[in-house]
Short mmCIF file of C-alpha atoms in Angstrom, two decimals:
data_model
loop_
_atom_site.label_atom_id
_atom_site.label_comp_id
_atom_site.label_asym_id
_atom_site.label_seq_id
_atom_site.Cartn_x
_atom_site.Cartn_y
_atom_site.Cartn_z
CA MET M 1 68.11 64.38 189.51
CA LEU M 2 67.20 68.20 187.42
CA ILE M 3 63.68 68.23 185.68
CA LEU M 4 63.10 70.44 183.54
CA ILE M 5 59.95 71.98 182.96
CA LEU M 6 58.26 74.08 180.47
CA PHE M 7 54.51 75.17 180.15
CA SER M 8 53.32 76.53 177.31
CA LEU M 9 50.29 78.03 175.34
CA PHE M 10 50.17 79.13 172.29
CA PRO M 11 48.10 82.21 171.95
CA LYS M 12 48.15 81.51 167.92
CA TYR M 13 48.43 77.71 166.81
CA PRO M 14 51.97 77.73 165.87
CA SER M 15 53.29 75.87 162.75
CA GLU M 16 56.40 74.53 164.18
CA ILE M 17 57.34 74.89 167.39
CA ILE M 18 61.49 74.35 167.97
CA PHE M 19 63.43 72.99 170.89
CA SER M 20 66.43 72.63 171.35
CA VAL M 21 68.95 70.84 174.32
CA LEU M 22 71.79 72.45 174.76
CA GLU M 23 75.49 70.69 175.32
CA LYS M 24 74.11 67.83 173.00
CA ASN M 25 74.18 70.26 169.85
CA ILE M 26 70.18 68.80 169.15
CA GLU M 27 67.89 70.39 167.72
CA ILE M 28 64.58 68.49 167.44
CA LYS M 29 61.01 70.47 165.39
CA ILE M 30 57.68 69.70 164.97
CA ILE M 31 56.49 70.84 162.90
CA SER M 32 51.77 71.41 162.53
CA GLU M 33 50.92 69.91 159.15
CA GLY M 34 47.18 71.00 159.52
CA GLU M 35 46.30 66.97 160.77
CA LYS M 36 49.44 65.19 160.93
CA PHE M 37 52.68 66.09 162.45
CA ARG M 38 55.91 65.67 161.68
CA ILE M 39 59.11 65.74 163.64
CA GLU M 40 63.01 66.45 162.49
CA VAL M 41 65.71 65.80 164.72
CA LEU M 42 68.90 68.55 163.50
CA GLY M 43 72.11 66.39 164.59
CA LYS M 44 71.74 63.18 166.42
CA SER M 45 69.21 59.76 165.35
CA GLY M 46 67.11 58.85 168.13
CA GLU M 47 64.80 56.31 168.90
CA ILE M 48 61.28 58.22 168.88
CA TYR M 49 57.68 57.25 169.38
CA TYR M 50 54.74 58.42 169.82
CA LYS M 51 51.59 58.41 171.62
CA GLU M 52 48.58 59.70 169.10
CA LYS M 53 44.64 58.66 170.16
CA ASP M 54 45.04 54.97 169.98
CA LYS M 55 48.14 54.17 169.35
CA ILE M 56 51.68 53.69 169.98
CA MET M 57 54.67 54.46 166.80
CA VAL M 58 57.64 53.64 166.16
CA LEU M 59 59.48 56.20 163.45
CA GLN M 60 62.09 53.41 161.53
CA ASP M 61 63.55 54.54 158.31
CA ASN M 62 61.02 57.55 158.14
CA ASN M 63 58.08 56.30 158.16
CA TRP M 64 55.82 55.73 161.93
CA LYS M 65 55.62 52.10 162.05
CA GLU M 66 52.61 51.07 164.85
CA ILE M 67 54.19 49.46 168.23
CA LYS M 68 51.66 48.10 170.54
CA SER M 69 47.78 48.04 171.08
CA PRO M 70 45.20 51.72 172.40
CA LEU M 71 45.30 51.35 176.20
CA TYR M 72 43.96 54.42 176.63
CA ASN M 73 42.92 57.06 174.27
CA GLU M 74 43.31 61.57 174.53
CA ASN M 75 43.67 63.98 172.00
CA ASN M 76 46.88 65.19 173.13
CA PHE M 77 49.52 62.45 172.24
CA PHE M 78 52.65 62.57 173.79
CA LEU M 79 56.19 61.77 172.40
CA CYS M 80 59.27 60.57 173.58
CA LEU M 81 63.43 60.63 172.03
CA PHE M 82 65.53 58.21 173.36
CA LEU M 83 68.61 59.88 171.81
CA GLU M 84 71.33 58.04 173.54
CA LYS M 85 73.06 56.29 176.42
CA ASN M 86 71.08 57.64 180.00
CA GLU M 87 69.39 61.31 177.97
CA ASN M 88 65.39 61.23 176.73
CA PHE M 89 63.95 63.78 176.06
CA GLN M 90 59.58 63.65 176.53
CA SER M 91 57.82 65.81 175.89
CA GLU M 92 53.43 65.95 175.37
CA ILE M 93 51.92 68.03 172.76
CA GLU M 94 48.49 69.56 172.20
CA LYS M 95 46.73 69.42 168.63
CA ASP M 96 43.39 69.75 168.02
CA GLU M 97 42.09 69.43 163.47
CA ASN M 98 43.95 72.94 163.95
CA GLY M 99 47.46 71.72 164.26
CA LEU M 100 49.63 72.27 167.26
CA LYS M 101 47.83 74.46 170.69
CA GLY M 102 50.56 73.54 172.82
CA ALA M 103 52.81 71.67 175.14
CA VAL M 104 54.29 70.31 178.51
CA ILE M 105 58.10 69.19 178.11
CA SER M 106 59.73 67.08 180.32
CA SER M 107 64.42 66.46 180.31
CA LYS M 108 64.91 64.04 182.86
CA GLU M 109 68.75 63.96 182.84
CA TRP M 110 71.22 61.10 184.36
CA GLY M 111 73.19 63.15 182.32
CA LYS M 112 74.36 67.03 181.61
CA VAL M 113 71.42 68.00 179.19
CA ASN M 114 69.13 71.29 179.75
CA LEU M 115 66.88 71.55 177.06
CA LYS M 116 65.21 75.27 175.93
CA ARG M 117 62.72 75.98 173.46
CA ILE M 118 64.69 78.23 170.90
CA LYS M 119 61.48 79.15 169.06
CA PHE M 120 59.47 81.21 171.18
CA ASN M 121 61.27 81.88 174.83
CA LYS M 122 63.97 80.85 176.73
CA LEU M 123 62.18 78.01 179.16
CA GLU M 124 62.66 78.19 182.16
CA GLU M 125 64.18 75.98 184.83
CA ILE M 126 61.09 75.11 187.42
CA PRO M 127 61.89 72.83 190.66
CA GLU M 128 61.51 69.59 190.15
CA GLY M 129 57.90 69.34 192.69
CA ILE M 130 55.09 71.41 190.96
CA PHE M 131 55.94 68.49 187.80
CA PRO M 132 52.47 67.96 186.69
CA LYS M 133 50.54 65.81 187.02
CA LYS M 134 49.13 64.24 184.33
CA SER M 135 52.30 64.30 182.96
CA LYS M 136 53.88 62.18 184.89
CA LEU M 137 50.25 59.85 185.14
CA ASN M 138 51.00 59.68 181.06
CA LEU M 139 54.46 59.29 181.22
CA SER M 140 53.89 55.92 183.90
CA LYS M 141 51.62 54.70 181.33
CA PHE M 142 53.99 55.01 178.49
CA LYS M 143 56.83 53.67 179.82
CA SER M 144 54.13 50.79 180.42
CA LEU M 145 53.02 50.78 177.11
CA LEU M 146 56.66 50.26 175.56
CA MET M 147 57.72 47.63 178.44
CA GLY M 148 55.44 44.90 178.22
CA GLU M 149 51.07 44.76 177.44
CA ASP M 150 50.69 43.76 181.08
CA GLU M 151 52.38 45.43 183.06
CA LYS M 152 51.73 48.44 184.51
CA GLU M 153 54.23 49.24 187.19
CA VAL M 154 56.86 49.86 185.23
CA SER M 155 59.12 52.41 186.20
CA ALA M 156 59.71 55.23 184.16
CA THR M 157 63.89 55.02 185.14
CA ALA M 158 63.48 51.15 184.95
CA GLY M 159 61.93 52.17 181.27
CA ALA M 160 64.55 53.95 180.79
CA ARG M 161 67.66 52.53 182.00
CA GLY M 162 66.97 50.11 179.81
CA VAL M 163 67.18 51.45 176.53
CA GLY M 164 70.13 53.78 177.73
CA GLU M 165 71.78 51.06 179.05
CA GLU M 166 71.25 47.60 176.94
CA GLU M 167 71.13 49.39 173.38
CA ASN M 168 73.59 50.21 172.79
CA LEU M 169 73.33 48.99 169.29
CA GLU M 170 75.95 50.98 168.18
CA ALA M 171 78.25 48.71 169.52
CA GLU M 172 80.99 47.96 167.11
CA PRO M 173 81.43 43.74 166.95
CA ASN M 174 84.30 42.27 169.42
CA TYR M 175 85.59 39.35 166.91
CA ASN M 176 88.00 39.26 169.15
CA ALA M 177 85.81 37.73 172.66
CA LEU M 178 84.52 36.08 170.22
CA LYS M 179 86.81 33.76 169.03
CA GLU M 180 87.30 33.91 172.84
CA VAL M 181 84.34 32.04 173.21
CA GLU M 182 85.15 30.00 169.85
CA LYS M 183 87.76 28.47 171.38
CA ILE M 184 85.24 27.28 174.62
CA THR M 185 85.06 23.01 173.91
CA VAL M 186 84.39 20.24 175.23
CA SER M 187 84.22 17.06 174.23
CA LYS M 188 81.65 13.93 173.56
CA GLU M 189 83.27 12.32 175.89
CA GLU M 190 82.80 15.29 178.84
CA VAL M 191 79.48 15.26 177.84
CA GLU M 192 78.82 11.43 178.25
CA GLU M 193 80.72 11.08 181.58
CA PHE M 194 78.68 14.43 182.57
CA ALA M 195 75.02 12.92 181.18
CA LYS M 196 75.27 9.57 183.39
CA GLU M 197 76.64 10.99 186.34
CA VAL M 198 72.76 13.75 185.86
CA LYS M 199 70.48 10.55 185.42
CA SER M 200 72.79 8.77 188.05
CA LYS M 201 71.76 11.16 190.17
CA MET D 1 65.62 22.00 112.35
CA LYS D 2 62.65 20.57 114.81
CA LYS D 3 65.95 19.56 117.48
CA ILE D 4 67.00 23.63 117.25
CA ILE D 5 62.85 25.34 117.82
CA ILE D 6 63.06 22.51 121.17
CA THR D 7 66.59 23.34 122.23
CA ILE D 8 65.57 27.25 121.40
CA LEU D 9 62.11 26.80 124.12
CA ILE D 10 63.45 24.52 126.69
CA PHE D 11 65.86 26.99 126.74
CA SER D 12 63.81 29.95 126.45
CA LEU D 13 61.49 28.90 129.72
CA TYR D 14 64.73 27.83 131.19
CA SER D 15 65.79 31.88 131.30
CA PHE D 16 62.18 32.93 132.03
CA ALA D 17 61.79 30.73 134.35
CA GLN D 18 64.87 32.46 136.62
CA ASP D 19 63.85 35.61 135.66
CA TRP D 20 60.53 34.81 137.34
CA LYS D 21 62.32 33.33 140.91
CA LYS D 22 64.39 36.20 140.46
CA ILE D 23 61.08 38.73 140.50
CA GLY D 24 59.95 36.84 142.59
CA SER D 25 62.24 37.37 145.25
CA ILE D 26 62.87 40.17 145.15
CA PHE D 27 59.52 40.95 144.85
CA GLY D 28 58.71 38.24 147.98
CA GLY D 29 61.13 38.70 149.78
CA PHE D 30 63.34 36.43 151.17
CA ASN D 31 61.08 33.07 151.36
CA ARG D 32 64.13 30.13 151.13
CA GLU D 33 65.42 29.64 154.08
CA PHE D 34 68.52 29.68 155.02
CA THR D 35 71.26 27.23 155.15
CA GLU D 36 73.56 26.16 157.85
CA GLU D 37 76.47 27.58 157.06
CA GLU D 38 74.58 31.62 156.24
CA GLU D 39 72.26 30.81 160.10
CA LYS D 40 76.20 30.10 161.38
CA GLU D 41 76.78 33.42 159.29
CA ILE D 42 74.80 35.43 160.97
CA GLY D 43 74.85 33.86 164.49
CA ARG D 44 77.91 35.24 164.20
CA GLU D 45 77.57 38.88 163.62
CA ILE D 46 75.45 38.90 166.60
CA ALA D 47 77.27 36.89 168.83
CA ALA D 48 79.65 39.91 168.04
CA LYS D 49 77.30 42.29 167.98
CA LEU D 50 76.33 40.63 171.49
CA LEU D 51 80.44 40.87 172.76
CA GLY D 52 80.86 43.98 171.64
CA ILE D 53 77.31 45.70 174.21
CA TYR D 54 79.03 42.91 177.67
CA LYS D 55 81.58 41.85 177.84
CA LEU D 56 82.68 37.99 177.74
CA TYR D 57 82.21 37.57 181.82
CA LYS D 58 85.55 35.00 181.16
CA ASN D 59 85.76 31.85 184.04
CA ASP D 60 86.11 28.77 182.61
CA GLU D 61 84.95 26.71 185.07
CA MET D 62 81.51 27.43 185.13
CA THR D 63 81.44 28.01 181.07
CA LYS D 64 82.53 24.77 181.55
CA TYR D 65 80.43 24.02 183.79
CA ILE D 66 77.16 25.63 181.65
CA ASN D 67 78.50 23.91 178.12
CA LEU D 68 77.70 20.66 179.88
CA VAL D 69 74.52 22.14 180.68
CA GLY D 70 74.30 22.89 177.53
CA LYS D 71 74.74 20.53 175.44
CA TYR D 72 74.13 17.91 177.48
CA VAL D 73 70.05 18.44 177.31
CA ALA D 74 70.67 19.86 173.11
CA LEU D 75 70.51 16.34 173.28
CA SER D 76 67.29 16.29 174.17
CA SER D 77 66.44 18.60 171.41
CA PRO D 78 64.72 18.36 168.34
CA GLU D 79 67.99 18.84 167.01
CA PRO D 80 70.44 17.03 168.54
CA LYS D 81 72.88 17.18 166.75
CA ARG D 82 73.96 20.22 166.27
CA GLU D 83 77.02 22.27 167.57
CA TYR D 84 76.40 24.99 169.90
CA ILE D 85 78.31 26.92 171.96
CA PHE D 86 77.79 28.66 175.62
CA ALA D 87 79.27 31.55 176.59
CA ILE D 88 78.35 33.66 179.96
CA LEU D 89 78.00 37.65 180.45
CA ASP D 90 79.24 39.69 182.85
CA THR D 91 76.22 42.36 183.35
CA ASP D 92 73.90 42.09 186.07
CA THR D 93 71.32 42.21 182.83
CA ILE D 94 68.64 39.40 183.64
CA ASN D 95 68.92 38.13 179.73
CA ALA D 96 69.49 34.68 177.63
CA TYR D 97 70.22 35.75 174.48
CA SER D 98 70.45 32.54 171.23
CA CYS D 99 72.02 32.79 168.06
CA PRO D 100 71.07 31.59 164.56
CA GLY D 101 74.73 29.11 164.43
CA GLY D 102 73.90 27.46 168.02
CA TYR D 103 75.84 30.52 170.58
CA ILE D 104 73.54 31.21 173.41
CA PHE D 105 74.71 33.21 175.83
CA VAL D 106 72.84 33.75 179.51
CA THR D 107 74.58 36.55 181.33
CA LEU D 108 75.43 37.23 185.30
CA GLY D 109 72.50 38.52 186.02
CA LEU D 110 70.23 35.80 185.89
CA LEU D 111 73.18 33.25 186.73
CA LYS D 112 73.05 34.72 189.73
CA ILE D 113 69.00 34.72 190.19
CA LEU D 114 68.62 30.67 189.96
CA SER D 115 68.94 28.44 192.18
CA SER D 116 68.91 25.25 190.88
CA GLU D 117 70.75 23.13 187.26
CA ALA D 118 67.25 21.98 186.37
CA GLU D 119 66.98 26.72 186.61
CA LEU D 120 69.63 26.44 184.14
CA ALA D 121 68.47 23.29 181.70
CA THR D 122 65.30 24.44 180.94
CA ILE D 123 66.50 27.85 180.62
CA LEU D 124 69.19 27.16 177.75
CA SER D 125 66.55 24.61 176.67
CA HIS D 126 64.33 27.68 175.75
CA GLU D 127 67.36 28.82 174.20
CA ILE D 128 67.74 26.33 172.14
CA ALA D 129 64.49 25.85 171.31
CA HIS D 130 64.69 29.16 169.93
CA ILE D 131 67.31 27.63 167.45
CA THR D 132 65.51 24.70 166.39
CA GLU D 133 62.50 26.83 165.79
CA LYS D 134 64.86 29.37 163.33
CA HIS D 135 63.01 32.18 165.44
CA ILE D 136 65.34 34.78 165.25
CA LEU D 137 65.02 34.49 161.63
CA LYS D 138 62.10 33.47 160.90
CA GLU D 139 61.85 36.98 162.00
CA ILE D 140 64.38 38.31 159.97
CA LYS D 141 62.36 36.53 157.20
CA ARG D 142 59.21 38.68 158.42
CA ALA D 143 59.49 41.41 158.62
CA ASN D 144 61.28 41.92 155.52
CA ILE D 145 63.76 44.14 156.37
CA LEU D 146 66.20 44.08 153.65
CA GLY D 147 65.16 46.91 151.75
CA GLU D 148 68.72 46.76 148.63
CA GLY D 149 69.28 43.36 150.47
CA THR D 150 66.02 41.81 149.64
CA GLU D 151 67.74 41.91 145.72
CA ILE D 152 70.89 40.73 147.10
CA LEU D 153 69.40 38.47 148.49
CA ALA D 154 67.34 37.04 146.46
CA GLU D 155 70.44 37.06 143.22
CA LYS D 156 72.92 35.36 146.41
CA SER D 157 70.07 33.32 146.59
CA ILE D 158 69.88 32.34 142.77
CA GLY D 159 73.52 31.88 142.60
CA GLY D 160 73.36 29.66 146.16
CA LYS D 161 77.07 31.71 147.25
CA GLY D 162 75.56 32.36 150.62
CA ILE D 163 74.88 35.51 152.22
CA GLY D 164 79.12 37.65 152.22
CA LYS D 165 79.85 39.47 155.66
CA ASP D 166 77.65 42.64 154.02
CA LEU D 167 74.38 41.33 154.25
CA ALA D 168 74.77 39.08 157.79
CA LYS D 169 76.25 41.94 159.93
CA LYS D 170 73.07 44.25 157.76
CA LEU D 171 71.31 40.97 159.44
CA SER D 172 72.60 40.99 161.96
CA LYS D 173 71.43 44.81 163.59
CA LYS D 174 68.58 44.15 162.68
CA ALA D 175 68.62 40.50 164.63
CA MET D 176 70.13 42.47 167.92
CA GLU D 177 66.77 45.97 167.35
CA THR D 178 64.16 42.42 168.11
CA LEU D 179 66.80 40.55 170.78
CA LEU D 180 67.49 43.51 172.17
CA LYS D 181 64.20 45.79 171.75
CA LYS D 182 60.86 44.56 170.09
CA GLY D 183 61.44 41.41 171.17
CA LEU D 184 60.28 38.03 169.43
CA ALA D 185 56.50 37.34 168.31
CA LYS D 186 55.23 36.33 171.42
CA LYS D 187 53.76 33.45 170.06
CA ASP D 188 57.21 32.85 169.63
CA GLU D 189 57.94 33.22 172.86
CA TYR D 190 55.40 30.73 174.93
CA LYS D 191 56.94 27.73 171.52
CA ALA D 192 60.16 28.67 173.01
CA ASP D 193 59.31 27.57 176.81
CA GLU D 194 56.99 25.00 175.34
CA ILE D 195 59.64 22.76 173.41
CA GLY D 196 62.57 23.52 176.29
CA PHE D 197 60.32 23.02 179.38
CA GLU D 198 60.62 18.91 176.99
CA ILE D 199 63.59 19.22 175.93
CA SER D 200 65.40 19.29 179.44
CA CYS D 201 61.92 17.29 180.62
CA LYS D 202 63.35 14.45 178.72
CA ALA D 203 67.29 15.06 180.30
CA GLY D 204 65.33 14.32 183.29
CA TYR D 205 65.36 17.44 184.64
CA SER D 206 63.02 18.21 186.41
CA SER D 207 61.18 20.98 184.30
CA LYS D 208 59.14 22.44 186.91
CA GLU D 209 61.27 24.12 188.34
CA TYR D 210 60.81 26.56 185.71
CA LEU D 211 57.43 27.47 186.88
CA GLU D 212 60.12 28.61 189.94
CA PHE D 213 62.33 30.54 188.03
CA LEU D 214 58.93 32.39 185.88
CA LYS D 215 57.31 32.76 189.51
CA LYS D 216 61.17 34.33 190.76
CA LEU D 217 61.00 36.72 187.58
CA GLU D 218 57.40 38.54 188.66
CA LYS D 219 57.94 39.62 192.04
CA ILE D 220 61.53 40.91 190.86
CA THR D 221 60.04 42.31 187.07
CA LYS D 222 60.85 46.59 188.02
CA GLU D 223 63.86 45.73 188.93
CA PRO D 224 66.50 48.13 186.49
CA GLY D 225 68.08 44.88 185.16
CA MET D 226 64.94 43.55 183.53
CA ALA D 227 64.58 45.52 181.41
CA VAL D 228 64.82 44.44 178.85
CA LEU D 229 64.34 40.71 179.23
CA ILE D 230 60.17 42.18 180.49
CA LYS D 231 60.33 44.62 177.14
CA THR D 232 61.25 41.59 174.73
CA HIS D 233 59.41 38.98 176.33
CA PRO D 234 55.23 38.31 177.71
CA THR D 235 54.76 38.74 181.29
CA PRO D 236 55.98 35.91 183.41
CA GLU D 237 52.11 35.92 185.16
CA ASN D 238 51.56 35.19 180.71
CA ARG D 239 54.22 32.55 179.93
CA PHE D 240 53.83 30.87 183.58
CA LYS D 241 49.47 30.30 183.19
CA GLU D 242 50.92 28.97 179.31
CA LEU D 243 52.66 26.99 180.72
CA ILE D 244 51.46 24.95 184.35
CA LYS D 245 49.60 22.91 181.63
CA LYS D 246 52.88 20.83 181.17
CA ASP D 247 53.15 18.45 183.10
CA CYS D 248 57.27 16.56 183.40
CA SER D 249 57.32 13.21 185.70
CA SER D 250 61.10 13.33 185.86
CA ASP D 251 62.21 14.99 189.06
CA ILE D 252 66.10 16.21 188.95
CA ILE D 253 66.65 19.37 190.46
CA LEU D 254 70.78 19.07 191.63
CA LYS D 255 70.87 22.68 194.28
CA GLU D 256 73.58 21.90 195.21
CA ARG D 257 75.91 21.27 192.32
CA PHE D 258 74.76 24.41 190.84
CA LYS D 259 75.90 26.50 193.80
CA GLU D 260 79.35 24.98 194.18
CA ARG D 261 79.49 25.08 190.62
CA THR D 262 78.96 28.40 189.96
CA ASN D 263 80.20 29.93 192.98
CA LEU D 264 77.83 32.54 192.86
#
């Protein structure tokens, strides 16, 4: 599994951080607007979650909607995009009252996704071993939050796999298979016979 | 003259009432109950969507067995006359899904971890409870997901002509988000556990076996096949805590028959 990491602190407060997911023609912009921020994903739609202070939010129909209760409180926020099957993108972004301050970006990949920050310097590939502990911790907590209020130790991999493989809501309805289901018949007599069998046990 | 005035007055009041009903529907969301036909229409779309995501598992014997157990316990449900169809999805994911209108799916992954007919019966009863309690339909209405659909529904609710295929499709997409992403309200899951427990107990099965099933789920929460179920349901531990309070004196378990009939 290839892990690409960028840790960068900006000398000045940037108004925009732009990332490009190479080979997939996806561009992600994080735009600072003072205390607020805006996220644009160009070229691909996907689920976007973020944690800020005590809230976990999901972007739905261009509005942020709170989805879970708070578990911890920090000044940075965690952004997570589930783009499509087997792909995701995660980042931690520091910000303060002036806006965006810096970012820790990671991309775990199951397909071949190469992440590049295009606004400033090109990302450097860094070995998995130096993955920042803090980021790992937050990722795990975040996944736990998404996967259940009482589940504290669910692995990030399982969570991402679930999202990627199970939630293919864009799949076309299969009416032929439905017709096969609707052909399944069990007569009233068979059910009555079965009931007798159960009760005689 | 007096009659004409009264007629005009009645007609005006009627028109006003119709407009008010429409306005109320638009601003207040979709307030009436879905008809049986509409439920079925929405359920068909959701079922077709599910079958687009997961393959149908084709095994006549096993499918018939699931249908016999399901239809039998349904006779002890709050709506014994409702028609149900049970089918198996060919996936290692551990889950079961119920769609409005009576379509119920269990996954092969779920069947593989069961050890008795009593467990199966209570799981199917849980899904039946989601349908009789109209949990997904309530979720659709609660979320007021319709946007432009609200207006369409308001129109349809006045005309009483059903909701139409396009809207059923739109609703099914939102319902799928509920089934696979967001999950139903936790109280609805607890309620389905409770009613499901009662249904299978009333049918003669030892619903206490369901507690064993929840214990099994608790042990495998980190398995990849559990991701969606964990995300969309209260934890097995909490469900266990809620159900342990309930009693069931029925004692049919049928481990051997379950093994024979499912051959898993």
